[in-house]
XYZ file of C-alpha atoms in Angstrom:
772
model
C 0.623 -45.684 -24.930
C 0.114 -43.198 -27.965
C -0.400 -39.798 -29.124
C -1.614 -36.640 -26.584
C -1.907 -37.858 -22.993
C -4.546 -36.102 -20.803
C -4.106 -35.038 -17.065
C -6.062 -33.374 -14.796
C -5.603 -29.768 -16.544
C -2.758 -30.780 -18.167
C -2.307 -32.636 -21.686
C 1.005 -33.797 -23.331
C 1.768 -33.955 -27.686
C 4.744 -36.689 -27.072
C 5.038 -36.469 -31.338
C 4.721 -32.001 -30.994
C 6.668 -31.656 -27.997
C 4.136 -29.348 -26.314
C 2.282 -29.265 -22.900
C -0.526 -27.624 -22.734
C -2.420 -26.274 -19.587
C -6.058 -25.877 -19.737
C -5.544 -25.677 -24.020
C -3.051 -23.269 -23.473
C 1.107 -24.463 -24.457
C 2.900 -24.178 -22.038
C 7.185 -23.574 -22.079
C 9.107 -26.490 -21.459
C 11.758 -28.004 -23.030
C 12.328 -31.131 -25.005
C 13.804 -32.960 -22.406
C 11.275 -32.169 -19.878
C 8.441 -33.435 -22.949
C 10.287 -36.788 -22.833
C 11.283 -36.759 -19.470
C 7.625 -36.746 -18.307
C 5.928 -39.084 -20.898
C 8.363 -41.431 -19.803
C 6.215 -40.462 -16.088
C 3.243 -40.930 -17.887
C 3.484 -43.977 -19.815
C 3.645 -46.319 -15.693
C 2.237 -44.838 -14.000
C 2.093 -44.869 -10.762
C 4.862 -47.761 -11.202
C 8.241 -46.912 -9.952
C 11.121 -44.996 -12.349
C 14.290 -45.874 -11.926
C 16.658 -42.870 -13.065
C 19.178 -44.666 -15.064
C 15.711 -45.992 -17.226
C 14.127 -41.833 -16.455
C 18.270 -40.278 -18.208
C 17.897 -42.715 -20.917
C 14.954 -42.545 -22.380
C 15.588 -39.295 -21.893
C 19.255 -38.278 -22.951
C 20.254 -42.064 -24.805
C 23.411 -43.195 -24.705
C 25.028 -39.864 -23.413
C 26.878 -38.603 -20.335
C 24.057 -37.038 -18.424
C 24.173 -36.473 -14.710
C 21.493 -37.047 -11.549
C 21.983 -33.101 -11.731
C 20.066 -32.490 -15.219
C 17.637 -35.209 -14.011
C 17.084 -32.884 -11.034
C 16.547 -29.916 -12.360
C 13.823 -30.933 -15.453
C 11.923 -33.126 -12.368
C 11.794 -29.726 -11.553
C 11.302 -27.478 -13.878
C 7.849 -29.737 -13.949
C 6.962 -29.813 -10.085
C 7.174 -26.391 -11.063
C 4.650 -26.798 -14.017
C 2.275 -29.277 -12.892
C 2.379 -28.763 -9.084
C 4.814 -30.633 -6.424
C 2.653 -34.083 -5.327
C 2.306 -35.559 -8.707
C 6.138 -36.409 -8.948
C 7.613 -38.581 -6.383
C 11.149 -39.338 -5.691
C 12.123 -41.802 -3.744
C 15.068 -41.008 -2.312
C 18.241 -42.358 -4.193
C 16.321 -44.837 -6.591
C 14.165 -42.976 -9.045
C 10.184 -41.084 -9.252
C 6.469 -41.840 -9.697
C 3.966 -39.631 -11.571
C 0.786 -39.906 -9.721
C -1.446 -38.814 -11.672
C -4.379 -40.161 -13.407
C -3.566 -40.264 -17.231
C -5.926 -40.770 -20.143
C -6.346 -41.376 -23.920
C -7.416 -38.689 -25.599
C -7.356 -40.232 -28.650
C -6.300 -36.883 -30.138
C -3.844 -33.786 -30.337
C -3.410 -31.496 -27.304
C -6.518 -29.307 -27.787
C -5.321 -25.493 -29.418
C -6.854 -21.956 -28.796
C -8.358 -20.793 -30.865
C -9.797 -17.262 -31.861
C -12.667 -17.096 -35.020
C -11.659 -20.674 -36.973
C -7.544 -19.467 -36.248
C -4.783 -20.254 -33.889
C -4.498 -17.424 -31.350
C -0.710 -15.514 -31.808
C 1.375 -17.059 -29.096
C 1.929 -14.091 -27.322
C -1.489 -12.604 -26.242
C -2.697 -16.310 -24.361
C 0.936 -15.095 -22.305
C -0.422 -11.914 -21.797
C -3.594 -13.793 -20.239
C -2.584 -15.799 -18.114
C -3.345 -15.995 -14.422
C -1.218 -13.285 -12.632
C -0.207 -11.179 -15.579
C -3.359 -8.824 -15.405
C -1.955 -5.492 -15.926
C 0.615 -5.880 -17.754
C 0.575 -5.706 -21.476
C 2.194 -2.965 -21.955
C 5.486 -4.043 -19.006
C 5.910 -7.014 -21.599
C 5.493 -4.937 -25.138
C 8.104 -2.548 -22.899
C 10.065 -5.830 -21.457
C 10.879 -7.196 -25.163
C 11.289 -3.600 -27.334
C 13.999 -3.763 -24.212
C 15.540 -7.266 -24.831
C 15.394 -6.851 -28.826
C 17.543 -3.409 -28.350
C 19.597 -4.809 -25.713
C 19.974 -8.465 -25.557
C 20.278 -8.528 -22.261
C 17.155 -7.392 -19.423
C 16.881 -7.846 -16.485
C 13.854 -7.992 -14.232
C 14.266 -6.261 -10.322
C 11.133 -6.474 -7.947
C 10.059 -8.061 -4.578
C 9.184 -11.548 -3.937
C 5.993 -12.910 -5.095
C 5.234 -9.599 -7.563
C 5.445 -11.646 -10.785
C 8.640 -11.285 -13.044
C 8.652 -15.097 -13.105
C 5.116 -15.611 -14.753
C 6.368 -11.378 -16.759
C 9.551 -14.771 -18.255
C 7.659 -17.256 -18.646
C 4.890 -15.395 -19.955
C 8.058 -13.508 -22.205
C 10.030 -16.633 -23.616
C 6.988 -17.671 -25.388
C 6.146 -14.859 -27.414
C 9.501 -14.316 -27.648
C 9.751 -18.217 -29.722
C 9.690 -16.591 -33.775
C 12.304 -14.804 -32.772
C 14.683 -17.571 -31.413
C 14.732 -19.969 -34.373
C 18.094 -21.199 -32.170
C 15.323 -21.720 -28.589
C 13.730 -20.255 -26.406
C 15.866 -22.062 -22.811
C 14.000 -21.493 -19.586
C 17.325 -21.902 -16.129
C 15.315 -22.344 -13.130
C 18.500 -21.072 -10.539
C 15.957 -21.192 -6.883
C 16.264 -25.267 -6.193
C 20.651 -24.407 -6.693
C 21.621 -24.210 -3.525
C 26.163 -23.300 -5.077
C 26.989 -23.065 -7.791
C 27.977 -25.847 -9.460
C 24.772 -26.772 -9.381
C 24.364 -23.524 -11.003
C 26.077 -23.632 -13.357
C 25.473 -27.264 -14.641
C 21.707 -26.444 -15.592
C 22.661 -23.935 -17.125
C 24.697 -25.945 -19.763
C 22.268 -28.336 -19.762
C 20.122 -26.299 -21.401
C 22.743 -25.173 -23.555
C 23.110 -28.304 -24.245
C 19.424 -30.074 -24.705
C 20.668 -32.718 -26.162
C 22.769 -33.893 -23.611
C 26.555 -34.490 -23.079
C 27.531 -31.014 -22.286
C 29.424 -32.623 -18.797
C 32.243 -33.222 -21.880
C 31.086 -29.599 -23.294
C 34.571 -27.326 -21.674
C 32.577 -23.684 -21.188
C 34.968 -22.660 -23.267
C 33.569 -25.180 -26.257
C 29.501 -24.246 -25.627
C 30.771 -20.820 -26.348
C 31.829 -21.411 -29.373
C 28.904 -23.744 -29.815
C 26.443 -21.016 -29.333
C 28.357 -18.323 -31.287
C 26.149 -18.238 -33.897
C 23.084 -18.639 -32.848
C 19.383 -16.273 -32.310
C 18.641 -17.636 -29.186
C 17.147 -16.458 -25.844
C 18.515 -17.571 -21.770
C 15.858 -17.054 -19.354
C 17.261 -17.030 -15.613
C 15.192 -16.983 -13.641
C 15.955 -16.425 -10.355
C 19.858 -15.247 -9.673
C 19.930 -13.110 -6.494
C 21.483 -16.301 -4.122
C 23.996 -16.528 -6.725
C 25.311 -13.373 -8.258
C 29.150 -14.042 -8.161
C 28.424 -16.471 -9.502
C 25.467 -16.060 -12.078
C 26.748 -12.578 -13.534
C 30.676 -13.881 -14.603
C 28.439 -16.755 -16.662
C 26.040 -14.586 -17.736
C 28.017 -12.139 -19.102
C 30.228 -14.534 -20.836
C 28.514 -15.340 -22.168
C 26.799 -12.218 -23.996
C 29.693 -10.831 -25.416
C 30.688 -14.588 -26.525
C 27.072 -14.479 -28.548
C 26.035 -11.359 -31.047
C 23.389 -13.246 -31.097
C 21.963 -14.567 -27.980
C 19.829 -12.682 -26.064
C 19.478 -12.906 -22.496
C 16.282 -12.351 -19.949
C 17.080 -12.332 -16.013
C 15.194 -12.100 -12.658
C 16.175 -10.562 -10.318
C 16.266 -9.648 -6.716
C 19.215 -6.884 -7.824
C 20.828 -6.054 -10.655
C 23.125 -8.287 -11.673
C 25.300 -5.265 -12.520
C 26.599 -6.631 -16.035
C 28.331 -4.478 -19.351
C 26.394 -4.591 -21.359
C 22.347 -5.453 -18.624
C 19.714 -2.657 -19.118
C 18.071 -3.380 -15.683
C 14.092 -2.762 -15.377
C 11.676 -2.806 -11.893
C 8.724 -4.254 -12.044
C 5.862 -3.179 -9.649
C 3.119 -4.614 -7.435
C -0.347 -4.473 -9.758
C -2.169 -1.149 -9.408
C -5.497 -1.352 -6.603
C -8.388 0.205 -6.703
C -9.674 3.442 -5.164
C -10.507 3.089 -0.952
C -13.747 3.634 -1.241
C -14.890 2.322 -5.310
C -18.519 1.279 -4.727
C -19.603 -1.474 -7.477
C -17.313 -4.612 -9.189
C -17.701 -2.597 -11.935
C -15.292 -0.800 -10.457
C -13.176 -2.140 -8.429
C -12.182 -4.150 -11.963
C -10.686 -0.634 -13.518
C -7.538 -2.399 -11.774
C -4.983 -4.494 -11.908
C -5.094 -5.916 -8.304
C -8.883 -6.278 -7.863
C -9.767 -8.151 -11.360
C -6.734 -10.810 -10.890
C -7.723 -11.380 -6.715
C -11.748 -11.108 -8.396
C -11.014 -14.097 -11.252
C -8.788 -16.467 -8.981
C -11.813 -16.156 -6.733
C -13.694 -16.577 -9.930
C -11.787 -19.236 -10.676
C -11.400 -21.127 -7.363
C -14.737 -20.882 -6.132
C -17.401 -21.615 -9.049
C -20.259 -20.410 -6.728
C -18.734 -17.424 -4.945
C -20.751 -14.649 -4.837
C -18.346 -11.436 -5.620
C -21.332 -8.991 -6.275
C -21.291 -4.680 -5.555
C -21.974 -4.724 -1.748
C -18.852 -6.788 -1.676
C -15.649 -4.620 -3.224
C -15.648 -2.901 -0.964
C -13.844 -5.221 1.344
C -12.293 -6.841 -1.999
C -10.608 -3.103 -2.766
C -8.888 -3.209 0.777
C -8.039 -6.760 0.699
C -6.167 -5.831 -2.368
C -4.826 -2.318 -0.765
C -3.907 -3.860 1.955
C -1.338 -6.819 0.116
C 0.200 -3.956 -1.948
C -0.756 -5.129 -5.182
C 1.721 -7.914 -4.567
C 0.459 -10.523 -7.493
C 1.683 -14.209 -4.990
C 0.138 -12.448 -1.963
C -3.635 -11.823 -3.930
C -3.321 -15.565 -5.452
C -2.992 -17.067 -2.499
C -5.768 -14.858 -0.270
C -7.771 -15.224 -3.039
C -7.676 -19.269 -3.197
C -9.839 -18.350 0.771
C -12.006 -16.637 0.442
C -14.775 -19.326 -0.404
C -13.859 -21.290 2.692
C -13.627 -17.804 5.216
C -16.154 -15.354 3.405
C -14.261 -12.026 2.255
C -15.161 -9.900 5.841
C -13.138 -12.721 7.719
C -10.405 -12.450 5.417
C -10.498 -9.132 5.950
C -9.781 -10.017 9.266
C -7.081 -12.879 9.221
C -5.057 -10.475 6.936
C -5.344 -7.138 9.744
C -4.513 -8.992 12.285
C -1.257 -10.538 10.112
C -1.134 -10.476 6.570
C 1.643 -13.145 6.265
C 0.999 -15.387 9.434
C -1.066 -17.090 8.880
C -1.995 -17.892 5.534
C -0.390 -20.665 3.354
C -1.389 -21.677 -0.598
C -4.004 -23.780 -1.049
C -3.147 -25.265 -4.248
C 0.293 -27.105 -5.106
C 3.233 -23.286 -5.897
C 7.012 -23.822 -6.444
C 8.622 -24.334 -1.754
C 9.244 -21.020 -2.059
C 5.881 -19.196 -3.215
C 3.958 -21.845 -0.593
C 3.452 -19.088 1.563
C 4.390 -15.239 1.664
C 6.805 -16.083 5.321
C 9.102 -18.721 2.725
C 9.153 -16.105 -0.029
C 10.339 -13.447 1.737
C 12.222 -15.555 3.964
C 14.053 -16.664 0.679
C 15.256 -12.656 0.913
C 15.515 -12.156 4.604
C 18.483 -15.172 4.137
C 20.907 -13.971 1.406
C 21.735 -10.066 3.680
C 24.091 -9.395 5.762
C 23.511 -9.310 9.416
C 23.892 -5.348 8.936
C 21.611 -5.624 6.330
C 19.021 -7.834 7.977
C 19.469 -5.277 11.440
C 17.986 -2.335 8.972
C 15.554 -4.202 7.542
C 14.437 -5.177 11.329
C 14.205 -1.838 12.713
C 13.003 -0.206 10.114
C 9.821 -2.287 9.757
C 8.997 -0.485 13.166
C 7.391 2.702 10.579
C 4.400 2.755 9.801
C 3.747 4.663 6.756
C 6.704 6.577 4.069
C 10.254 7.905 6.195
C 13.787 10.225 5.658
C 16.643 8.276 6.095
C 17.258 11.645 8.669
C 14.166 9.203 10.270
C 16.494 6.359 9.516
C 19.012 7.903 11.240
C 17.625 8.763 14.457
C 15.767 5.541 14.720
C 18.367 2.655 13.602
C 21.700 3.303 14.801
C 22.973 1.626 16.954
C 26.316 0.291 18.051
C 26.698 -2.462 15.470
C 25.083 -0.008 12.537
C 26.509 3.410 12.717
C 24.987 6.820 11.857
C 27.460 6.959 8.762
C 26.576 2.828 7.740
C 22.660 3.802 7.479
C 22.177 5.327 3.855
C 25.152 2.382 2.364
C 22.099 -0.112 3.796
C 19.557 1.419 2.732
C 20.838 1.975 -0.376
C 21.388 -2.067 -0.609
C 18.012 -2.516 0.734
C 16.921 -0.834 -2.101
C 19.037 -2.408 -4.619
C 17.563 -5.692 -3.714
C 14.411 -4.451 -3.993
C 12.732 -4.572 -0.444
C 13.434 -1.579 -0.174
C 11.283 0.846 -2.065
C 11.771 4.266 -2.715
C 9.300 7.357 -3.707
C 11.575 10.084 -5.554
C 9.778 13.068 -4.758
C 10.716 17.179 -5.367
C 13.032 17.798 -1.900
C 14.689 14.340 -0.703
C 13.207 10.543 -1.746
C 11.138 9.154 1.174
C 11.283 4.876 1.451
C 9.065 2.213 2.594
C 7.951 -1.337 2.612
C 5.101 -3.348 1.100
C 3.490 -4.571 3.971
C 3.456 -8.039 3.586
C 8.020 -6.871 3.927
C 6.778 -4.915 6.998
C 5.195 -7.860 9.429
C 8.170 -10.017 7.718
C 10.397 -7.814 8.987
C 8.148 -6.357 12.331
C 8.269 -10.715 13.403
C 11.985 -10.138 13.383
C 12.632 -7.330 15.080
C 10.477 -9.426 18.078
C 12.062 -12.240 17.770
C 16.061 -10.136 17.617
C 14.193 -8.366 20.484
C 14.759 -5.201 19.854
C 10.902 -4.329 19.674
C 10.903 -2.273 22.539
C 14.621 -0.454 22.220
C 13.279 -0.144 18.505
C 9.062 1.083 19.840
C 11.128 3.385 22.007
C 13.819 5.399 19.215
C 10.805 5.608 16.824
C 8.754 8.038 19.821
C 11.559 9.448 21.269
C 12.413 10.631 17.124
C 7.890 11.584 16.189
C 8.366 13.381 20.036
C 10.764 15.498 18.228
C 9.180 16.158 14.801
C 5.789 17.268 16.387
C 7.831 19.760 18.788
C 8.897 20.783 15.974
C 5.714 21.034 13.800
C 4.139 22.704 16.779
C 6.427 25.867 16.996
C 6.561 25.658 13.266
C 2.233 26.639 13.113
C 2.108 30.006 13.430
C 4.766 31.007 10.687
C 3.808 27.837 8.090
C 1.030 28.224 5.503
C -1.696 25.139 6.074
C -1.201 23.563 2.936
C 3.111 23.521 3.473
C 2.369 22.295 6.878
C -0.019 19.381 6.261
C 1.612 18.375 3.619
C 4.825 18.173 5.278
C 3.196 16.593 9.385
C 0.545 15.161 7.353
C 2.285 11.733 6.610
C 3.403 11.257 9.912
C 0.173 10.048 11.581
C 0.449 6.686 10.688
C 3.650 6.790 12.928
C 2.107 9.338 15.130
C -0.757 6.163 15.281
C 2.336 2.994 16.008
C 3.648 5.136 18.689
C 0.946 6.668 20.802
C -0.445 2.309 20.683
C 3.071 1.064 22.042
C 3.678 4.389 24.371
C 0.203 3.703 25.460
C 0.112 0.095 25.666
C 1.242 -1.956 28.320
C 5.270 -2.428 26.900
C 5.063 0.993 26.229
C 6.192 4.014 27.849
C 3.706 6.368 29.032
C 5.399 9.495 29.506
C 6.046 9.909 26.410
C 2.247 8.824 24.983
C 1.602 11.428 26.854
C 3.422 13.768 25.207
C 3.351 12.442 22.044
C -0.640 13.598 22.466
C -0.159 16.728 23.608
C 1.609 17.789 21.060
C -0.417 15.379 17.879
C -3.370 17.643 18.569
C -3.291 19.966 15.471
C -2.694 17.436 13.274
C -5.474 14.799 14.096
C -7.595 19.384 14.442
C -6.200 19.698 10.791
C -6.885 16.744 8.880
C -10.766 16.890 10.404
C -9.667 13.960 12.984
C -11.647 14.930 16.160
C -13.462 11.475 17.120
C -9.916 9.468 16.680
C -8.050 12.842 18.584
C -10.289 13.496 21.055
C -10.881 9.722 22.047
C -6.759 9.043 22.241
C -6.352 12.911 23.940
C -8.881 11.980 26.994
C -6.789 8.091 27.139
C -4.035 10.700 27.957
C -5.436 12.604 30.648
C -6.427 9.467 32.302
C -2.774 8.431 32.105
C -1.390 11.486 33.129
C -0.680 11.598 36.723
C 1.215 13.829 39.293
C 4.708 13.686 37.652
C 3.192 15.487 34.090
C 5.106 18.292 33.335
C 2.552 21.531 33.555
C 2.884 22.410 29.897
C 2.373 18.886 28.251
C -1.013 18.674 30.371
C -0.774 22.230 29.953
C -1.187 21.106 25.236
C -3.649 17.947 26.381
C -6.195 20.236 27.695
C -6.156 22.812 24.839
C -6.001 19.396 22.438
C -9.523 18.459 24.405
C -11.307 22.169 23.770
C -10.406 22.356 20.223
C -11.545 19.216 19.095
C -14.835 19.537 21.533
C -15.631 23.430 20.641
C -18.623 23.338 17.725
C -19.575 20.406 19.024
C -20.001 19.893 23.254
C -20.526 23.207 24.806
C -19.478 22.491 28.432
C -16.559 19.443 27.430
C -14.723 22.331 25.281
C -14.865 24.777 28.019
C -13.723 23.668 30.467
C -10.915 22.108 28.950
C -10.419 25.638 27.591
C -9.654 27.471 30.864
C -7.797 24.370 32.411
C -5.398 24.817 29.960
C -6.167 28.773 30.438
C -5.377 28.074 33.670
C -1.952 26.149 32.707
C -0.661 28.513 30.467
C -1.313 31.914 32.796
C 1.005 29.655 35.463
C 3.884 28.730 33.942
C 3.720 32.230 32.130
C 3.571 31.065 28.160
C 1.813 33.748 26.777
C 1.340 32.847 22.887
C -0.222 29.752 23.728
C -2.151 31.076 26.020
C -3.180 34.448 24.230
C -4.275 31.988 21.321
C -6.846 29.839 24.163
C -8.803 32.958 24.996
C -9.362 33.608 21.164
C -11.054 29.789 21.042
C -12.555 30.054 23.946
C -14.150 33.366 23.525
C -15.836 31.568 21.147
C -16.989 29.584 23.348
C -18.072 31.775 25.871
C -19.874 33.099 23.311
C -21.834 30.016 22.090
C -23.116 29.686 26.108
C -24.960 32.973 25.247
C -21.882 34.611 27.824
C -20.466 37.768 25.206
C -19.084 39.788 27.844
C -17.158 37.249 28.467
C -16.829 35.837 25.640
C -15.390 40.696 24.762
C -13.148 40.262 27.448
C -11.345 36.839 26.128
C -10.658 38.556 22.650
C -10.002 41.876 23.938
C -6.640 39.911 25.985
C -6.017 37.207 23.894
C -5.285 39.628 21.225
C -2.966 42.727 23.991
C -1.136 38.637 25.107
C -1.195 38.305 21.160
C 0.060 41.857 20.011
C 4.229 41.549 19.991
C 4.579 39.596 17.948
C 1.469 38.581 15.643
C 1.603 36.060 13.492
C -0.983 36.696 10.793
C -2.367 33.174 11.487
C -3.613 35.352 14.667
C -4.909 38.198 13.604
C -7.045 36.048 11.010
C -8.474 34.373 14.588
C -8.806 37.942 15.905
C -11.233 38.625 13.031
C -12.638 35.898 12.863
C -14.242 35.979 16.604
C -14.281 40.108 16.116
C -17.435 38.387 12.950
C -19.655 36.849 15.550
C -19.442 39.404 18.239
C -19.880 42.209 15.365
C -22.716 39.607 13.833
C -24.425 39.658 16.921
C -24.415 43.028 17.417
C -26.651 43.234 14.109
C -23.239 45.431 13.110
C -23.578 42.960 9.949
C -21.377 45.446 7.754
C -18.281 45.563 9.798
C -19.297 41.699 10.767
C -18.555 40.857 7.101
C -16.019 42.529 6.212
C -14.864 41.351 9.417
C -15.292 37.561 8.310
C -13.196 39.234 5.205
C -10.014 39.757 5.761
C -10.058 36.829 8.314
C -10.842 34.557 4.774
C -7.879 36.369 2.606
C -5.242 36.697 5.386
C -6.946 32.489 5.834
C -5.813 31.974 2.283
C -2.678 33.294 2.002
C -1.288 31.133 4.668
C -3.172 28.401 2.450
C -5.180 28.039 5.835
C -8.139 25.293 3.942
C -10.032 24.523 7.129
C -9.728 28.151 9.120
C -10.761 29.821 5.361
C -14.121 27.611 5.137
C -15.059 27.314 8.492
C -14.595 31.964 8.264
C -17.084 31.221 5.141
C -18.826 29.333 6.914
C -20.045 32.065 9.891
C -19.572 34.667 7.300
C -23.591 31.900 5.580
C -24.429 32.367 8.556
C -23.839 36.771 9.030
C -26.164 37.021 5.759
C -29.239 34.148 7.237
C -28.983 37.081 10.860
C -29.179 39.442 8.206
C -32.030 37.961 6.628
C -29.969 38.473 2.885
C -31.561 35.169 1.861
C -30.177 35.776 -1.485
C -26.878 35.954 -0.788
C -26.682 32.717 1.572
C -28.174 31.212 -1.574
C -26.100 32.230 -4.111
C -23.030 32.112 -1.166
C -23.800 29.377 0.393
C -24.723 26.093 -3.039
C -20.669 26.257 -4.686
C -18.651 26.820 -0.903
C -20.712 22.732 -0.182
C -19.469 22.602 -3.721
C -16.516 23.310 -2.356
C -16.721 21.544 0.957
C -17.721 18.480 -1.188
C -13.990 17.870 -2.412
C -12.300 17.967 0.924
C -12.311 15.681 4.362
C -14.037 18.851 6.395
C -17.194 16.953 6.799
C -18.095 18.424 9.632
C -18.735 22.412 8.041
C -19.798 21.033 5.014
C -23.250 19.218 7.850
C -23.373 23.641 9.486
C -23.488 24.768 5.564
C -26.045 22.407 4.597
C -27.319 23.255 7.204
C -28.155 27.064 6.859
C -28.845 26.953 2.485
C -31.856 24.449 4.296
C -32.736 27.692 6.717
C -32.140 29.645 3.058
C -34.233 27.318 1.766
C -37.197 27.359 3.773
C -37.513 31.162 4.678
C -37.474 31.230 0.269
C -40.513 28.693 0.646
C -38.260 26.993 -2.174
C -39.479 23.372 -0.758
C -39.154 21.142 -3.042
C -34.903 21.425 -2.711
C -34.447 20.790 0.884
C -35.419 17.181 1.526
C -31.608 16.132 -0.582
C -29.472 18.924 0.719
C -31.636 17.549 4.326
C -31.070 13.684 3.290
C -27.475 14.949 2.104
C -26.445 16.837 5.412
C -28.158 14.331 8.710
C -25.358 11.647 8.544
C -22.204 14.271 9.339
C -24.040 15.260 11.869
C -24.983 12.799 14.158
C -24.221 13.997 17.366
C -24.151 17.349 16.933
C -25.897 20.108 18.149
C -26.401 21.284 14.668
C -28.798 17.671 13.263
C -31.207 19.985 16.141
C -31.815 22.737 14.324
C -32.060 20.726 10.615
C -34.910 18.699 12.569
C -36.313 22.297 13.971
C -36.318 23.309 10.536
C -37.837 20.586 8.118
C -40.403 20.570 10.694
C -40.834 24.433 10.313
C -40.265 23.151 6.356
C -43.538 20.588 6.783
C -45.375 23.311 8.826
C -46.090 25.749 6.238
C -46.129 22.924 4.193
C -49.637 22.302 5.668
C -48.366 19.142 6.665
C -48.552 19.021 10.326
C -48.368 15.563 11.254
């Protein structure tokens, strides 16, 4: 065959020694081009190893290993299925070869050939990497030896290939790409490097010292891809090449640094993911992860409809995969078959357990488990134990947490830091620097893989039990710290634990868990749910714990459960709140916990007032004040003032009510108690309505609603909007009512203020002459 050869989406121009995919040149050695041409010219027929070696290297003394290296490199580019091996004999090319009769097409823009660096930057999987490509190129120019490190599937090889293509003009003596993954030992890897550096053959007969001498004047780039499993041998070889060849640049990819003199390490992070609640495809495409996912779906499933209705599902999938390019590529292949909604359900069940690539990818990148297994098998026994056990954490964790949960006989506490640092170095654990001590986390795909290994090792229940015990200790500390802590600081410290609290409760109250610990965690965690405005979830968790509790449950735990349940239902279901708080008060009296009894009585005063029992409310607040008087905290005093605001307003002592409210807000804001301060301001808005001070109600209501929209406190916002509707109706500003009511109604479903909103809307229509 002569001229350009074509198969599938590839074209080969043997004369110019260019292989293109979809019109874009891909990096391949000259030996690789000659090898592919020899196979394609005899498509379907067996070509022996001797024949191939003669076609590619002539009479040079080349061994089978060099041929294997080139075959593997070609399969990495064109797929595993097109070149098949007949063991010990040779290879067949199974693609359908065509001869278009023209040169391989080159991508053009405006009639001129587009610069190669632009083509490389737009290769699949490189979205959002333009800036990093430029940074790597600059570092390579300055340092000459750059190692790209990052977790499995993050795109290190894609970056290296793109950069190799872009750097060809700057390296006139050659750009050599050496794939080390298929080599299990240093000998094979060294031969692969020498074969790349001596592409015309004869490298077996060329001692390494002579090869180094030949390279000394060369202006070339050597790319060493996937070094992590051969570091003890590859690092000295790379160091020798770098030291003796001043014109040679080295770009390595690895899951950890090579630790050579002169090496410049650059981390490759996953792609940036979209916001959680996007509303359109346009909004989602601002993030590279979303763009990659959407583009791969479009390329693989031409009939797939990717509209705004599916944008939020796609965004959640991108976030669940941490923006990992390999994971996004693999999952995109299944979108057309399953649909995004079903795909999300499968991923929620297991991000790595069910799917694999629907199209050919290199062996260990065919599915996520293979990619992660490659890294896991390179770890020491202690490192494997460490990785398995830290997978129990749902979110970020500290060194102290790891020491408490992970340490055991085979992994002593004093070794935890070194093992954790090693996992960070090997790109299996990510670190998040902070103002204080750093925290650590696993990518979701890594975490799920490590949890599977935890189960296989028979350690799951043991580690979950230690995790639950650790959380109980931390939540108990949080409860003690509450009274004298600023809310913002308290939430900053404990809110990140909410995912781990969920995980601990799911295990402890599950079939293999420790029910007593689960009940105790629930009793200690209610304030976290309330302060994060997660009342529905908090209520459900407490109801489960109350059903699980029994005669053996300690009284202080039962009291904590009832206190928490009353706080969850306060303002939403007054009878349930009243019953729970009264039971909590009884239990705290019985065990003599006066501080917590005083706190319960202040909330009970609110609930009694809502039920019309004003005298009972006044009695509760007075007793609560007396119990807290000995060591009343600022938060306790603010709570007293908050109740007094409501009671003063009831007795039409409006100035006293407003003064109590102002003092309560000041105290809450001193404590950074945002939610409590906003509730106090909402109560003061209600005072203005009771006082028929509608000008103040509107002047304070709109800014308060705007401030609440920027928070997660939807329930408070709903109540403020109801009061705004009331003020608007009474000032006959009827045209403004529908918009405010439409915003309020969804926030109040299932809550008493919704009925009040409907009453105001009915009055609005009646006053407008619309009785129907």
